[in-house]
Structure formats: C-alpha cells, structure tokens
Amino acid sequence: MVSQESKRRVPAMCWGVLSVAICMMVAVPISRAGSLSFSTVVVDAGHGGADGGSVWNGLIEKKLCLDVALRLERILKAKGLRVVMTRRTDATMELSDRAKIANKWRNAVFVSIHFNANRNRSVSGLQTFYRSSRGRMLASPVQRAMDRDLTGINRGIAIANFKVLRETIMPAILIEAGFISNRTEASRCGSATHRQKIAQAIASGILAARTHP
Ligand SMILES: [Zn+2]
C-alpha cells in the first residue's frame, strides 16, 4: 500500500513542480511584457550636412532634428542612461552608417528623430514608426507620451520598413515630431520651448518603456 501511494504521489508531485515551472516560464515574460531592458539609447538626428531633409516655412528639418536630439541627450544623461549620438554636428551621414554606429552597442535602443512634411499643408500631427515587435514596445509609450505632453494631432504608431529600422538590430523607432509644411505646426516647431517639450516627451516615453530594476 505504501509503495502504491508513493507511486501515485511521485507523478502528482512531479506534475505539481512541472506546472509551477511552466507557470513561471509563462508568467515571467507576461509580467515583463511592454517593457524593455536597456542601458544605452542611440539617438539619431535625422538628415544632416548635404541632406537638409524637408524645407518649409523657413525651417530646415536637419537643424530641428539635431536640436531635439541634443536636448534629448541631455535629458536622458541626467536620468543616468548612456547616450550615443549618431551625429552631434551638421554632418552628412549615410543611413547604413547610422545603423552601424548603433549596432556596436549592446542593451541599447535606437531613436531616430525627424520632422514631417506633406504637399497638403493642412496635414499635421505626431507619429512614431517601428518595424519589430520590440520596436513597437518602444514606439507605443513614446507616442503616448507625445500625445499626452504635446500640442498636435496624434497620428499614432505605424509599421515602416525604413532603412534605419531595418538595419538596426535593437528595438528601434523613428519619430516624426510634427509637420513643418503645416503653418501652425511649423510655428510651434520653430520655438525652442516647444522643441524642449518634444525632447522631454520622447525621454518620458523612453523611460516608460524601460524595465524597472
Ligand atoms: Zn526626415
């Protein structure tokens, strides 16, 4: 009888241990869903040098991108993150070189900053692009923070096959921080106060995406 009981108990206990193990395996990724673990942020100021990007309403996209990128660098460094800049000056840079700089870093995310333009000057708003599911985990909180903290239409997040998103091996996003072809939005983007708010909103979204230790 004892031996029979012990025979029954053994598989029951094994199943118990196994089910706990399965629960843990399932529970850990679920509890961490929506957050990323990283210590470095690669900040990519769009365009630069010979590539001015969009030019509208007296604004040159490359200058706005660099300005917001430098502001973002300061904020993130103050929060204790390592920040790697793909450019800190008005330099011409290939898209693949930007990805190469980023791919040297482990535990990193990639954030490319751009401003948008459209021939239809009534189009405006803020949008964040991603390509991978982990990119989406960064895009969502960044877009949410911009929508919460900035004036402008929320154009949401969207998948895009941009080269910098395709060639970077880490979670990567590309932010379009406003349409400079739209007169109202251009006037906002031309203000240093608004650009500081953009950088703060992006930083807040990046920090929200991060796993808290
Ligand atoms: Zn651009």
mmCIF file of C-alpha atoms and ligand atoms in Angstrom:
data_model
loop_
_atom_site.group_PDB
_atom_site.id
_atom_site.type_symbol
_atom_site.label_atom_id
_atom_site.label_comp_id
_atom_site.label_asym_id
_atom_site.label_seq_id
_atom_site.Cartn_x
_atom_site.Cartn_y
_atom_site.Cartn_z
ATOM 1 C CA MET A 1 0.000 0.000 0.000
ATOM 2 C CA VAL A 2 2.728 2.387 0.913
ATOM 3 C CA SER A 3 4.548 1.698 -2.288
ATOM 4 C CA GLN A 4 1.359 2.252 -4.306
ATOM 5 C CA GLU A 5 0.676 5.515 -2.530
ATOM 6 C CA SER A 6 4.206 6.704 -3.089
ATOM 7 C CA LYS A 7 3.915 5.727 -6.757
ATOM 8 C CA ARG A 8 0.822 7.877 -7.040
ATOM 9 C CA ARG A 9 2.419 10.758 -5.148
ATOM 10 C CA VAL A 10 5.534 10.880 -7.245
ATOM 11 C CA PRO A 11 3.819 11.734 -10.519
ATOM 12 C CA ALA A 12 1.440 14.081 -8.670
ATOM 13 C CA MET A 13 4.352 15.941 -7.113
ATOM 14 C CA CYS A 14 6.263 15.979 -10.398
ATOM 15 C CA TRP A 15 3.239 17.432 -12.094
ATOM 16 C CA GLY A 16 2.974 19.988 -9.315
ATOM 17 C CA VAL A 17 6.614 21.027 -9.725
ATOM 18 C CA LEU A 18 6.285 20.930 -13.500
ATOM 19 C CA SER A 19 3.155 23.045 -13.512
ATOM 20 C CA VAL A 20 4.800 25.607 -11.217
ATOM 21 C CA ALA A 21 7.793 25.669 -13.571
ATOM 22 C CA ILE A 22 5.514 26.097 -16.588
ATOM 23 C CA CYS A 23 3.601 28.848 -14.777
ATOM 24 C CA MET A 24 6.890 30.644 -14.027
ATOM 25 C CA MET A 25 8.060 30.275 -17.609
ATOM 26 C CA VAL A 26 4.808 31.756 -18.819
ATOM 27 C CA ALA A 27 4.442 34.306 -16.027
ATOM 28 C CA VAL A 28 7.881 35.923 -16.326
ATOM 29 C CA PRO A 29 7.575 37.061 -19.945
ATOM 30 C CA ILE A 30 3.961 38.149 -19.365
ATOM 31 C CA SER A 31 4.867 40.258 -16.321
ATOM 32 C CA ARG A 32 7.603 41.933 -18.322
ATOM 33 C CA ALA A 33 5.562 42.416 -21.470
ATOM 34 C CA GLY A 34 5.548 46.028 -22.548
ATOM 35 C CA SER A 35 8.931 46.827 -21.069
ATOM 36 C CA LEU A 36 12.444 46.592 -22.452
ATOM 37 C CA SER A 37 15.754 46.180 -20.679
ATOM 38 C CA PHE A 38 18.378 48.652 -21.897
ATOM 39 C CA SER A 39 21.069 50.954 -20.546
ATOM 40 C CA THR A 40 22.002 52.809 -23.746
ATOM 41 C CA VAL A 41 19.939 54.997 -26.050
ATOM 42 C CA VAL A 42 21.303 55.636 -29.536
ATOM 43 C CA VAL A 43 19.868 58.996 -30.585
ATOM 44 C CA ASP A 44 19.845 59.605 -34.308
ATOM 45 C CA ALA A 45 19.276 63.153 -35.539
ATOM 46 C CA GLY A 46 17.751 62.724 -38.999
ATOM 47 C CA HIS A 47 19.448 64.066 -42.135
ATOM 48 C CA GLY A 48 22.453 66.446 -41.801
ATOM 49 C CA GLY A 49 25.100 68.101 -43.960
ATOM 50 C CA ALA A 50 24.234 67.925 -47.653
ATOM 51 C CA ASP A 51 20.883 66.311 -46.761
ATOM 52 C CA GLY A 52 18.722 69.033 -45.271
ATOM 53 C CA GLY A 53 15.549 66.953 -45.149
ATOM 54 C CA SER A 54 12.332 68.883 -45.638
ATOM 55 C CA VAL A 55 12.473 72.654 -46.001
ATOM 56 C CA TRP A 56 9.249 74.532 -45.266
ATOM 57 C CA ASN A 57 8.159 77.802 -43.666
ATOM 58 C CA GLY A 58 11.756 78.929 -43.130
ATOM 59 C CA LEU A 59 12.625 75.728 -41.250
ATOM 60 C CA ILE A 60 15.224 73.135 -42.263
ATOM 61 C CA GLU A 61 14.434 69.663 -40.943
ATOM 62 C CA LYS A 62 18.059 68.641 -40.261
ATOM 63 C CA LYS A 63 18.522 71.556 -37.835
ATOM 64 C CA LEU A 64 15.355 70.776 -35.885
ATOM 65 C CA CYS A 65 16.307 67.090 -35.687
ATOM 66 C CA LEU A 66 19.757 67.879 -34.279
ATOM 67 C CA ASP A 67 18.386 70.414 -31.829
ATOM 68 C CA VAL A 68 15.817 67.954 -30.414
ATOM 69 C CA ALA A 69 18.413 65.146 -30.418
ATOM 70 C CA LEU A 70 20.872 67.232 -28.350
ATOM 71 C CA ARG A 71 18.109 68.198 -25.931
ATOM 72 C CA LEU A 72 17.084 64.545 -25.641
ATOM 73 C CA GLU A 73 20.721 63.571 -24.996
ATOM 74 C CA ARG A 74 20.930 65.975 -22.048
ATOM 75 C CA ILE A 75 17.675 64.765 -20.507
ATOM 76 C CA LEU A 76 18.490 61.058 -20.838
ATOM 77 C CA LYS A 77 22.025 61.503 -19.476
ATOM 78 C CA ALA A 78 20.579 63.313 -16.474
ATOM 79 C CA LYS A 79 18.394 60.220 -15.930
ATOM 80 C CA GLY A 80 21.509 58.039 -15.827
ATOM 81 C CA LEU A 81 21.305 56.476 -19.279
ATOM 82 C CA ARG A 82 24.254 56.179 -21.635
ATOM 83 C CA VAL A 83 23.522 58.161 -24.785
ATOM 84 C CA VAL A 84 25.244 57.578 -28.102
ATOM 85 C CA MET A 85 24.703 60.189 -30.805
ATOM 86 C CA THR A 86 24.957 59.215 -34.477
ATOM 87 C CA ARG A 87 25.780 62.866 -35.187
ATOM 88 C CA ARG A 88 26.385 65.909 -32.995
ATOM 89 C CA THR A 89 27.197 68.336 -35.809
ATOM 90 C CA ASP A 90 25.821 69.261 -39.238
ATOM 91 C CA ALA A 91 27.453 66.217 -40.856
ATOM 92 C CA THR A 92 26.303 64.237 -43.901
ATOM 93 C CA MET A 93 25.693 60.644 -42.819
ATOM 94 C CA GLU A 94 24.610 57.546 -44.697
ATOM 95 C CA LEU A 95 21.664 55.673 -43.206
ATOM 96 C CA SER A 96 23.671 52.437 -43.064
ATOM 97 C CA ASP A 97 26.440 54.207 -41.085
ATOM 98 C CA ARG A 98 23.866 55.302 -38.527
ATOM 99 C CA ALA A 99 22.801 51.686 -38.094
ATOM 100 C CA LYS A 100 26.451 50.554 -37.865
ATOM 101 C CA ILE A 101 27.119 53.030 -35.039
ATOM 102 C CA ALA A 102 24.034 51.747 -33.212
ATOM 103 C CA ASN A 103 24.829 48.078 -33.726
ATOM 104 C CA LYS A 104 28.120 48.401 -31.812
ATOM 105 C CA TRP A 105 26.143 48.756 -28.583
ATOM 106 C CA ARG A 106 24.512 46.026 -26.511
ATOM 107 C CA ASN A 107 21.458 46.621 -24.310
ATOM 108 C CA ALA A 108 20.538 49.572 -26.465
ATOM 109 C CA VAL A 109 17.533 51.075 -28.186
ATOM 110 C CA PHE A 110 17.588 53.285 -31.273
ATOM 111 C CA VAL A 111 15.607 56.512 -31.561
ATOM 112 C CA SER A 112 15.660 58.434 -34.827
ATOM 113 C CA ILE A 113 14.259 61.960 -34.802
ATOM 114 C CA HIS A 114 12.622 63.552 -37.823
ATOM 115 C CA PHE A 115 10.083 66.181 -38.762
ATOM 116 C CA ASN A 116 7.478 65.533 -41.415
ATOM 117 C CA ALA A 117 6.187 67.380 -44.473
ATOM 118 C CA ASN A 118 3.342 66.985 -46.926
ATOM 119 C CA ARG A 119 2.309 68.866 -50.067
ATOM 120 C CA ASN A 120 -1.109 69.077 -48.496
ATOM 121 C CA ARG A 121 -0.308 71.753 -45.972
ATOM 122 C CA SER A 122 -3.357 71.007 -43.857
ATOM 123 C CA VAL A 123 -1.805 67.682 -42.788
ATOM 124 C CA SER A 124 -0.281 67.802 -39.309
ATOM 125 C CA GLY A 125 0.429 65.683 -36.273
ATOM 126 C CA LEU A 126 2.824 63.429 -34.422
ATOM 127 C CA GLN A 127 3.676 59.873 -35.415
ATOM 128 C CA THR A 128 6.096 57.104 -34.421
ATOM 129 C CA PHE A 129 7.251 54.291 -36.692
ATOM 130 C CA TYR A 130 8.671 50.893 -35.744
ATOM 131 C CA ARG A 131 9.438 47.655 -37.559
ATOM 132 C CA SER A 132 9.858 44.860 -34.993
ATOM 133 C CA SER A 133 7.602 43.793 -32.135
ATOM 134 C CA ARG A 134 10.247 45.049 -29.696
ATOM 135 C CA GLY A 135 10.340 48.314 -31.612
ATOM 136 C CA ARG A 136 6.620 48.559 -31.037
ATOM 137 C CA MET A 137 7.253 48.230 -27.277
ATOM 138 C CA LEU A 138 9.231 51.475 -27.524
ATOM 139 C CA ALA A 139 7.009 53.198 -30.100
ATOM 140 C CA SER A 140 3.809 52.862 -28.029
ATOM 141 C CA PRO A 141 4.972 54.627 -24.837
ATOM 142 C CA VAL A 142 6.857 57.308 -26.800
ATOM 143 C CA GLN A 143 3.797 58.088 -28.916
ATOM 144 C CA ARG A 144 1.606 58.013 -25.795
ATOM 145 C CA ALA A 145 3.915 60.497 -24.036
ATOM 146 C CA MET A 146 3.988 62.832 -27.057
ATOM 147 C CA ASP A 147 0.197 62.711 -27.292
ATOM 148 C CA ARG A 148 -0.088 63.453 -23.569
ATOM 149 C CA ASP A 149 2.508 66.240 -23.363
ATOM 150 C CA LEU A 150 2.488 67.991 -26.759
ATOM 151 C CA THR A 151 0.054 70.069 -28.739
ATOM 152 C CA GLY A 152 -0.781 68.378 -32.045
ATOM 153 C CA ILE A 153 -2.818 65.606 -33.616
ATOM 154 C CA ASN A 154 -1.987 62.052 -32.575
ATOM 155 C CA ARG A 155 -1.304 60.116 -35.795
ATOM 156 C CA GLY A 156 -0.485 57.009 -33.779
ATOM 157 C CA ILE A 157 2.172 54.370 -34.352
ATOM 158 C CA ALA A 158 2.749 52.502 -37.610
ATOM 159 C CA ILE A 159 4.993 49.831 -39.087
ATOM 160 C CA ALA A 160 7.518 51.093 -41.619
ATOM 161 C CA ASN A 161 10.344 49.443 -43.488
ATOM 162 C CA PHE A 162 12.737 52.397 -43.140
ATOM 163 C CA LYS A 163 16.397 51.534 -43.612
ATOM 164 C CA VAL A 164 17.476 52.657 -40.123
ATOM 165 C CA LEU A 165 14.740 50.473 -38.613
ATOM 166 C CA ARG A 166 15.607 47.534 -40.867
ATOM 167 C CA GLU A 167 19.366 47.622 -40.322
ATOM 168 C CA THR A 168 19.454 48.239 -36.565
ATOM 169 C CA ILE A 169 19.464 45.048 -34.521
ATOM 170 C CA MET A 170 17.925 46.596 -31.379
ATOM 171 C CA PRO A 171 14.407 47.904 -30.664
ATOM 172 C CA ALA A 172 14.223 50.900 -32.973
ATOM 173 C CA ILE A 173 11.796 53.730 -33.653
ATOM 174 C CA LEU A 174 11.595 56.713 -35.958
ATOM 175 C CA ILE A 175 9.705 59.707 -34.625
ATOM 176 C CA GLU A 176 8.058 62.304 -36.853
ATOM 177 C CA ALA A 177 7.732 65.154 -34.356
ATOM 178 C CA GLY A 178 5.455 67.387 -36.437
ATOM 179 C CA PHE A 179 4.731 68.589 -39.989
ATOM 180 C CA ILE A 180 6.807 71.645 -40.818
ATOM 181 C CA SER A 181 4.731 72.009 -44.009
ATOM 182 C CA ASN A 182 1.782 72.922 -41.784
ATOM 183 C CA ARG A 183 1.961 76.584 -40.827
ATOM 184 C CA THR A 184 0.656 76.162 -37.266
ATOM 185 C CA GLU A 185 2.849 73.176 -36.526
ATOM 186 C CA ALA A 186 5.874 74.831 -38.162
ATOM 187 C CA SER A 187 5.473 77.847 -35.934
ATOM 188 C CA ARG A 188 5.423 75.541 -32.890
ATOM 189 C CA CYS A 189 8.445 73.546 -34.104
ATOM 190 C CA GLY A 190 10.344 76.780 -34.702
ATOM 191 C CA SER A 191 10.168 77.529 -30.975
ATOM 192 C CA ALA A 192 12.934 76.290 -28.677
ATOM 193 C CA THR A 193 10.405 75.921 -25.863
ATOM 194 C CA HIS A 194 8.328 73.512 -27.962
ATOM 195 C CA ARG A 195 11.417 71.557 -29.041
ATOM 196 C CA GLN A 196 12.392 71.160 -25.392
ATOM 197 C CA LYS A 197 8.886 69.802 -24.729
ATOM 198 C CA ILE A 198 9.286 67.363 -27.637
ATOM 199 C CA ALA A 199 12.586 66.125 -26.174
ATOM 200 C CA GLN A 200 11.050 65.804 -22.706
ATOM 201 C CA ALA A 201 8.043 63.860 -24.043
ATOM 202 C CA ILE A 202 10.289 61.488 -26.009
ATOM 203 C CA ALA A 203 12.514 60.970 -22.951
ATOM 204 C CA SER A 204 9.499 60.283 -20.775
ATOM 205 C CA GLY A 205 8.248 57.670 -23.271
ATOM 206 C CA ILE A 206 11.681 56.019 -23.470
ATOM 207 C CA LEU A 207 11.860 55.804 -19.674
ATOM 208 C CA ALA A 208 8.325 54.386 -19.530
ATOM 209 C CA ALA A 209 9.351 51.612 -21.931
ATOM 210 C CA ARG A 210 12.210 50.558 -19.674
ATOM 211 C CA THR A 211 12.080 47.621 -17.265
ATOM 212 C CA HIS A 212 12.329 48.916 -13.747
ATOM 213 C CA PRO A 213 15.002 47.032 -11.792
HETATM 214 ZN ZN ZN B 1 13.254 63.283 -42.155
#
